[in-house]
PDB file of C-alpha atoms in Angstrom:
ATOM      1  CA  MET A  87     117.708  -8.561 139.414  1.00 52.00           C
ATOM      2  CA  GLY A  88     117.811  -9.474 135.889  1.00 49.00           C
ATOM      3  CA  MET A  89     113.621  -9.056 135.512  1.00 50.00           C
ATOM      4  CA  ARG A  90     114.463  -5.360 137.621  1.00 50.00           C
ATOM      5  CA  LYS A  91     117.065  -4.083 135.004  1.00 48.00           C
ATOM      6  CA  ASN A  92     114.944  -4.897 132.281  1.00 50.00           C
ATOM      7  CA  ARG A  93     111.971  -2.719 133.592  1.00 50.00           C
ATOM      8  CA  ILE A  94     114.121  -0.048 134.532  1.00 51.00           C
ATOM      9  CA  VAL A  95     115.519   0.166 130.793  1.00 46.00           C
ATOM     10  CA  LEU A  96     112.113  -0.107 129.675  1.00 47.00           C
ATOM     11  CA  LEU A  97     110.934   2.958 131.682  1.00 46.00           C
ATOM     12  CA  THR A  98     113.453   4.831 130.639  1.00 49.00           C
ATOM     13  CA  ALA A  99     112.697   3.743 126.172  1.00 47.00           C
ATOM     14  CA  VAL A 100     109.435   5.048 126.734  1.00 46.00           C
ATOM     15  CA  LEU A 101     110.176   8.602 129.217  1.00 43.00           C
ATOM     16  CA  PHE A 102     112.656   8.975 126.040  1.00 45.00           C
ATOM     17  CA  CYS A 103     110.578   8.726 123.935  1.00 48.00           C
ATOM     18  CA  CYS A 104     107.585  11.140 125.310  1.00 44.00           C
ATOM     19  CA  SER A 105     109.788  13.458 125.825  1.00 44.00           C
ATOM     20  CA  SER A 106     111.274  13.241 121.891  1.00 47.00           C
ATOM     21  CA  VAL A 107     107.753  13.433 121.593  1.00 41.00           C
ATOM     22  CA  ILE A 108     106.984  16.744 123.469  1.00 39.00           C
ATOM     23  CA  VAL A 109     109.813  18.557 121.541  1.00 38.00           C
ATOM     24  CA  LYS A 110     108.977  17.778 118.803  1.00 42.00           C
ATOM     25  CA  SER A 111     105.208  18.805 119.099  1.00 44.00           C
ATOM     26  CA  GLN A 112     106.907  22.352 120.568  1.00 50.00           C
ATOM     27  CA  ASP A 113     109.352  23.011 117.791  1.00 54.00           C
ATOM     28  CA  LEU A 114     105.897  22.328 115.508  1.00 46.00           C
ATOM     29  CA  MET A 115     104.170  25.184 117.570  1.00 50.00           C
ATOM     30  CA  HIS A 116     106.631  27.094 116.734  1.00 54.00           C
ATOM     31  CA  LEU A 117     107.432  26.322 113.174  1.00 49.00           C
ATOM     32  CA  ALA A 118     104.179  27.320 112.882  1.00 52.00           C
ATOM     33  CA  ASP A 119     103.735  30.364 114.940  1.00 57.00           C
ATOM     34  CA  SER A 120     106.726  31.315 112.936  1.00 52.00           C
ATOM     35  CA  LEU A 121     105.033  30.962 108.966  1.00 49.00           C
ATOM     36  CA  ALA A 122     101.213  33.211 110.803  1.00 51.00           C
ATOM     37  CA  ASN A 123     104.064  36.248 111.366  1.00 53.00           C
ATOM     38  CA  ILE A 124     105.469  36.011 107.822  1.00 47.00           C
ATOM     39  CA  ASN A 125     102.308  35.954 106.773  1.00 52.00           C
ATOM     40  CA  ALA A 126     100.551  38.410 109.148  1.00 59.00           C
ATOM     41  CA  THR A 127     100.054  41.935 108.165  1.00 64.00           C
ATOM     42  CA  PRO A 128     102.692  43.734 109.286  1.00 67.00           C
ATOM     43  CA  PRO A 129     101.373  46.117 112.535  1.00 69.00           C
ATOM     44  CA  PRO A 130     101.038  49.510 111.888  1.00 68.00           C
ATOM     45  CA  ILE A 131     104.417  51.924 112.886  1.00 70.00           C
ATOM     46  CA  GLY A 132     103.328  54.110 116.298  1.00 69.00           C
ATOM     47  CA  THR A 133     101.100  57.499 115.855  1.00 72.00           C
ATOM     48  CA  THR A 134     102.214  60.140 113.632  1.00 83.00           C
ATOM     49  CA  TRP A 135     100.421  63.064 115.038  1.00 86.00           C
ATOM     50  CA  LYS A 136      99.486  63.692 118.009  1.00 88.00           C
ATOM     51  CA  ASP A 137      95.975  65.537 116.994  1.00 91.00           C
ATOM     52  CA  THR A 138      93.750  65.085 114.068  1.00 92.00           C
ATOM     53  CA  LYS A 139      95.460  68.686 113.061  1.00 92.00           C
ATOM     54  CA  ILE A 140      98.392  70.434 113.501  1.00 89.00           C
ATOM     55  CA  ILE A 141      96.725  74.601 113.878  1.00 84.00           C
ATOM     56  CA  ASN A 142      94.402  74.604 111.160  1.00 85.00           C
ATOM     57  CA  ALA A 143      95.977  72.100 108.827  1.00 92.00           C
ATOM     58  CA  GLN A 144      94.288  68.509 109.079  1.00 94.00           C
ATOM     59  CA  THR A 145      96.566  65.431 109.480  1.00 94.00           C
ATOM     60  CA  THR A 146      96.213  61.617 109.089  1.00 95.00           C
ATOM     61  CA  LYS A 147      95.309  60.620 112.470  1.00 94.00           C
ATOM     62  CA  THR A 148      91.440  60.108 112.517  1.00 95.00           C
ATOM     63  CA  VAL A 149      89.254  60.114 115.906  1.00 95.00           C
ATOM     64  CA  PRO A 150      89.289  56.976 117.474  1.00 94.00           C
ATOM     65  CA  GLN A 151      86.468  54.315 116.538  1.00 95.00           C
ATOM     66  CA  GLY A 152      83.334  55.582 119.355  1.00 95.00           C
ATOM     67  CA  THR A 153      85.156  58.418 120.150  1.00 96.00           C
ATOM     68  CA  MET A 154      84.064  61.496 120.415  1.00 96.00           C
ATOM     69  CA  VAL A 155      86.706  65.012 120.445  1.00 95.00           C
ATOM     70  CA  PHE A 156      84.819  68.900 121.675  1.00 96.00           C
ATOM     71  CA  ARG A 157      87.552  70.717 120.142  1.00 94.00           C
ATOM     72  CA  ILE A 158      87.489  75.111 120.734  1.00 92.00           C
ATOM     73  CA  GLN A 159      90.317  77.510 118.382  1.00 90.00           C
ATOM     74  CA  HIS A 160      90.331  80.799 119.370  1.00 86.00           C
ATOM     75  CA  ARG A 161      92.258  83.078 117.253  1.00 86.00           C
ATOM     76  CA  PHE A 162      93.761  86.269 118.898  1.00 86.00           C
ATOM     77  CA  GLY A 163      93.720  89.667 117.488  1.00 84.00           C
ATOM     78  CA  ASN A 164      96.874  92.261 116.462  1.00 86.00           C
ATOM     79  CA  ALA A 165      99.748  91.667 119.111  1.00 85.00           C
ATOM     80  CA  GLY A 166     101.455  95.406 117.820  1.00 84.00           C
ATOM     81  CA  VAL A 167     100.763  98.302 120.012  1.00 82.00           C
ATOM     82  CA  GLU A 168     100.152 100.151 116.412  1.00 81.00           C
ATOM     83  CA  SER A 169      97.721  97.844 114.866  1.00 81.00           C
ATOM     84  CA  GLY A 170      95.435  98.045 118.402  1.00 80.00           C
ATOM     85  CA  GLY A 171      96.956  94.877 120.006  1.00 83.00           C
ATOM     86  CA  GLY A 172      99.541  95.991 123.417  1.00 85.00           C
ATOM     87  CA  ILE A 173      99.461  95.319 127.142  1.00 88.00           C
ATOM     88  CA  HIS A 174      96.152  96.507 127.350  1.00 85.00           C
ATOM     89  CA  THR A 175      94.506  94.038 125.111  1.00 87.00           C
ATOM     90  CA  LEU A 176      96.978  91.630 126.644  1.00 88.00           C
ATOM     91  CA  TYR A 177      98.753  91.371 123.102  1.00 86.00           C
ATOM     92  CA  GLY A 178      96.316  90.075 121.567  1.00 84.00           C
ATOM     93  CA  PHE A 179      95.011  87.532 123.451  1.00 84.00           C
ATOM     94  CA  ASP A 180      91.915  89.506 124.784  1.00 85.00           C
ATOM     95  CA  GLN A 181      90.703  91.096 120.886  1.00 83.00           C
ATOM     96  CA  VAL A 182      89.148  87.881 119.401  1.00 83.00           C
ATOM     97  CA  THR A 183      88.885  87.832 115.828  1.00 84.00           C
ATOM     98  CA  ASP A 184      87.265  83.915 115.379  1.00 89.00           C
ATOM     99  CA  ILE A 185      85.872  81.957 117.965  1.00 92.00           C
ATOM    100  CA  TYR A 186      85.498  78.155 116.163  1.00 94.00           C
ATOM    101  CA  LEU A 187      83.914  74.883 117.551  1.00 95.00           C
ATOM    102  CA  SER A 188      83.605  71.575 116.901  1.00 96.00           C
ATOM    103  CA  PHE A 189      82.483  68.269 117.568  1.00 97.00           C
ATOM    104  CA  GLU A 190      84.065  65.250 115.881  1.00 97.00           C
ATOM    105  CA  PHE A 191      83.245  61.188 115.285  1.00 97.00           C
ATOM    106  CA  GLY A 192      85.073  58.245 115.251  1.00 97.00           C
ATOM    107  CA  ILE A 193      82.728  55.783 112.746  1.00 96.00           C
ATOM    108  CA  LEU A 194      85.351  53.529 112.656  1.00 94.00           C
ATOM    109  CA  LYS A 195      89.327  53.082 112.982  1.00 91.00           C
ATOM    110  CA  ASN A 196      89.564  55.360 109.947  1.00 94.00           C
ATOM    111  CA  LEU A 197      86.658  57.428 109.878  1.00 97.00           C
ATOM    112  CA  GLN A 198      85.339  60.369 111.549  1.00 97.00           C
ATOM    113  CA  VAL A 199      82.717  62.801 111.134  1.00 98.00           C
ATOM    114  CA  GLY A 200      82.435  66.348 111.977  1.00 97.00           C
ATOM    115  CA  VAL A 201      80.007  69.176 112.329  1.00 98.00           C
ATOM    116  CA  ALA A 202      81.146  72.720 113.297  1.00 97.00           C
ATOM    117  CA  ARG A 203      80.534  76.166 113.203  1.00 97.00           C
ATOM    118  CA  SER A 204      82.618  79.449 113.481  1.00 95.00           C
ATOM    119  CA  LYS A 205      82.036  83.278 114.671  1.00 92.00           C
ATOM    120  CA  SER A 206      83.442  84.363 111.726  1.00 88.00           C
ATOM    121  CA  ARG A 207      80.144  84.318 108.891  1.00 89.00           C
ATOM    122  CA  GLU A 208      78.518  82.261 111.446  1.00 92.00           C
ATOM    123  CA  LEU A 209      79.727  79.369 108.977  1.00 94.00           C
ATOM    124  CA  LEU A 210      78.271  75.875 109.543  1.00 96.00           C
ATOM    125  CA  ASP A 211      80.536  72.534 108.784  1.00 95.00           C
ATOM    126  CA  ALA A 212      79.704  69.558 108.082  1.00 97.00           C
ATOM    127  CA  GLN A 213      82.990  66.899 107.705  1.00 97.00           C
ATOM    128  CA  LEU A 214      84.195  63.898 106.987  1.00 98.00           C
ATOM    129  CA  LYS A 215      88.086  62.440 106.932  1.00 98.00           C
ATOM    130  CA  TYR A 216      88.765  59.253 105.464  1.00 97.00           C
ATOM    131  CA  ARG A 217      92.541  57.307 105.878  1.00 96.00           C
ATOM    132  CA  PRO A 218      92.669  54.946 103.464  1.00 96.00           C
ATOM    133  CA  LEU A 219      95.928  53.753 104.056  1.00 94.00           C
ATOM    134  CA  THR A 220      98.329  54.047 107.305  1.00 92.00           C
ATOM    135  CA  GLN A 221     102.213  53.609 106.993  1.00 92.00           C
ATOM    136  CA  LYS A 222     103.662  50.003 108.629  1.00 90.00           C
ATOM    137  CA  SER A 223     106.729  49.130 109.553  1.00 85.00           C
ATOM    138  CA  VAL A 224     106.711  46.810 106.471  1.00 87.00           C
ATOM    139  CA  GLY A 225     105.339  47.397 103.002  1.00 87.00           C
ATOM    140  CA  MET A 226     103.549  50.622 103.529  1.00 90.00           C
ATOM    141  CA  PRO A 227     106.002  53.901 103.789  1.00 93.00           C
ATOM    142  CA  ILE A 228     103.119  56.502 103.893  1.00 94.00           C
ATOM    143  CA  SER A 229      99.668  57.138 105.535  1.00 94.00           C
ATOM    144  CA  LEU A 230      97.856  59.126 102.991  1.00 96.00           C
ATOM    145  CA  ALA A 231      94.038  60.501 104.211  1.00 97.00           C
ATOM    146  CA  LEU A 232      91.579  62.425 102.134  1.00 97.00           C
ATOM    147  CA  TYR A 233      89.457  65.623 103.540  1.00 98.00           C
ATOM    148  CA  GLY A 234      86.063  67.296 102.639  1.00 97.00           C
ATOM    149  CA  ASP A 235      84.040  69.950 104.291  1.00 97.00           C
ATOM    150  CA  ALA A 236      80.940  71.616 102.657  1.00 97.00           C
ATOM    151  CA  ALA A 237      79.774  74.973 104.415  1.00 96.00           C
ATOM    152  CA  LEU A 238      76.851  77.370 104.772  1.00 94.00           C
ATOM    153  CA  THR A 239      76.267  80.993 105.908  1.00 92.00           C
ATOM    154  CA  PRO A 240      73.671  81.882 107.735  1.00 90.00           C
ATOM    155  CA  GLU A 241      74.440  85.605 107.888  1.00 88.00           C
ATOM    156  CA  ALA A 242      71.641  88.654 107.041  1.00 85.00           C
ATOM    157  CA  ASP A 243      71.653  89.211 103.845  1.00 81.00           C
ATOM    158  CA  ALA A 244      72.516  92.625 104.668  1.00 80.00           C
ATOM    159  CA  THR A 245      76.136  91.314 106.196  1.00 84.00           C
ATOM    160  CA  PHE A 246      76.581  88.771 103.156  1.00 84.00           C
ATOM    161  CA  TYR A 247      75.683  90.935 100.307  1.00 80.00           C
ATOM    162  CA  ASN A 248      77.410  93.823 101.893  1.00 81.00           C
ATOM    163  CA  GLY A 249      78.600  96.431  98.473  1.00 78.00           C
ATOM    164  CA  TYR A 250      77.340  93.910  96.168  1.00 77.00           C
ATOM    165  CA  ASP A 251      76.645  95.584  92.670  1.00 73.00           C
ATOM    166  CA  PRO A 252      73.334  95.593  91.805  1.00 68.00           C
ATOM    167  CA  ASN A 253      74.374  95.241  87.956  1.00 71.00           C
ATOM    168  CA  ASN A 254      75.777  91.567  89.221  1.00 68.00           C
ATOM    169  CA  PRO A 255      73.444  89.398  87.287  1.00 61.00           C
ATOM    170  CA  TYR A 256      73.691  86.046  89.607  1.00 61.00           C
ATOM    171  CA  ASP A 257      70.924  84.998  91.139  1.00 61.00           C
ATOM    172  CA  PHE A 258      71.085  85.066  95.203  1.00 62.00           C
ATOM    173  CA  SER A 259      67.873  83.111  95.842  1.00 64.00           C
ATOM    174  CA  GLY A 260      67.955  80.471  98.601  1.00 70.00           C
ATOM    175  CA  THR A 261      71.090  79.278  99.474  1.00 82.00           C
ATOM    176  CA  ARG A 262      73.599  78.135  97.052  1.00 85.00           C
ATOM    177  CA  ASP A 263      75.237  81.786  97.092  1.00 86.00           C
ATOM    178  CA  ARG A 264      76.240  81.167 100.415  1.00 90.00           C
ATOM    179  CA  MET A 265      77.712  77.051 100.072  1.00 93.00           C
ATOM    180  CA  MET A 266      81.309  76.451 100.722  1.00 95.00           C
ATOM    181  CA  TYR A 267      83.080  73.495  99.917  1.00 97.00           C
ATOM    182  CA  ASP A 268      87.130  72.138 100.029  1.00 97.00           C
ATOM    183  CA  GLY A 269      88.398  69.555 100.009  1.00 97.00           C
ATOM    184  CA  GLU A 270      91.840  68.028 100.286  1.00 97.00           C
ATOM    185  CA  VAL A 271      94.386  65.181  99.852  1.00 98.00           C
ATOM    186  CA  ILE A 272      97.167  64.428 102.859  1.00 97.00           C
ATOM    187  CA  VAL A 273     100.184  62.450 102.581  1.00 96.00           C
ATOM    188  CA  ASP A 274     102.022  62.546 105.758  1.00 94.00           C
ATOM    189  CA  ARG A 275     105.552  59.850 106.868  1.00 94.00           C
ATOM    190  CA  LYS A 276     106.789  59.197 110.065  1.00 91.00           C
ATOM    191  CA  PHE A 277     110.849  58.928 110.775  1.00 90.00           C
ATOM    192  CA  GLY A 278     111.694  57.120 113.277  1.00 84.00           C
ATOM    193  CA  ASP A 279     111.649  58.515 116.260  1.00 82.00           C
ATOM    194  CA  ILE A 280     112.872  61.792 115.317  1.00 84.00           C
ATOM    195  CA  ALA A 281     110.281  63.517 113.144  1.00 89.00           C
ATOM    196  CA  SER A 282     107.424  63.556 110.884  1.00 91.00           C
ATOM    197  CA  VAL A 283     107.094  65.101 107.807  1.00 93.00           C
ATOM    198  CA  GLU A 284     103.396  65.977 106.304  1.00 95.00           C
ATOM    199  CA  VAL A 285     102.432  67.449 102.420  1.00 96.00           C
ATOM    200  CA  PHE A 286      98.745  68.425 101.733  1.00 95.00           C
ATOM    201  CA  ALA A 287      96.957  69.495  97.943  1.00 96.00           C
ATOM    202  CA  GLY A 288      93.313  71.190  98.082  1.00 96.00           C
ATOM    203  CA  LEU A 289      90.711  73.046  96.754  1.00 97.00           C
ATOM    204  CA  ASN A 290      88.474  75.876  97.722  1.00 95.00           C
ATOM    205  CA  HIS A 291      85.424  76.584  96.068  1.00 95.00           C
ATOM    206  CA  ARG A 292      83.181  79.138  96.911  1.00 92.00           C
ATOM    207  CA  ASN A 293      79.661  79.395  95.212  1.00 89.00           C
ATOM    208  CA  TRP A 294      80.172  83.020  95.443  1.00 83.00           C
ATOM    209  CA  VAL A 295      82.744  85.247  95.661  1.00 78.00           C
TER     210      VAL A 295
END
């Protein structure tokens, strides 16, 4: 009986020691996870905007990497009867003043390129948007994107230079006069699930007006 009791006591002690080692190992794992979370980069907040554009304005959102977006935008005519609208044109819906077709490609998670064509002036666009800053739950309070656009109008000379003053000293050779450029800095911030605010500044340049 004495030997049996000693064996039971010894087995109990061994089990207790093993349990202590397991518990301590789990504590160390939890501690390592906590330290890793502290050193990890804070995750970005949820989507500020649902699309890369708000009507005609760019947002800081870019097309996801490996994704292509085909966009059709339709600018309507006048709605009022006195200005040529009314029920017979479905208050401007039947009068297409401009149609914009574009393809946007996500090159990286924060970089997109695009090409587009407008009915107005037959404008052809090459676009680039890059988002160097993304709002995060901790640390970075805003998102910031840079947008650039270079456009060419291939209109016929009779249309493009309609009303041109022959005394104008400009040289109209080549495509220089037909180029237009646009650059923008876009900043936005999401305030919880209630609202998002965006401000942007841009510079538009035409080689010939």
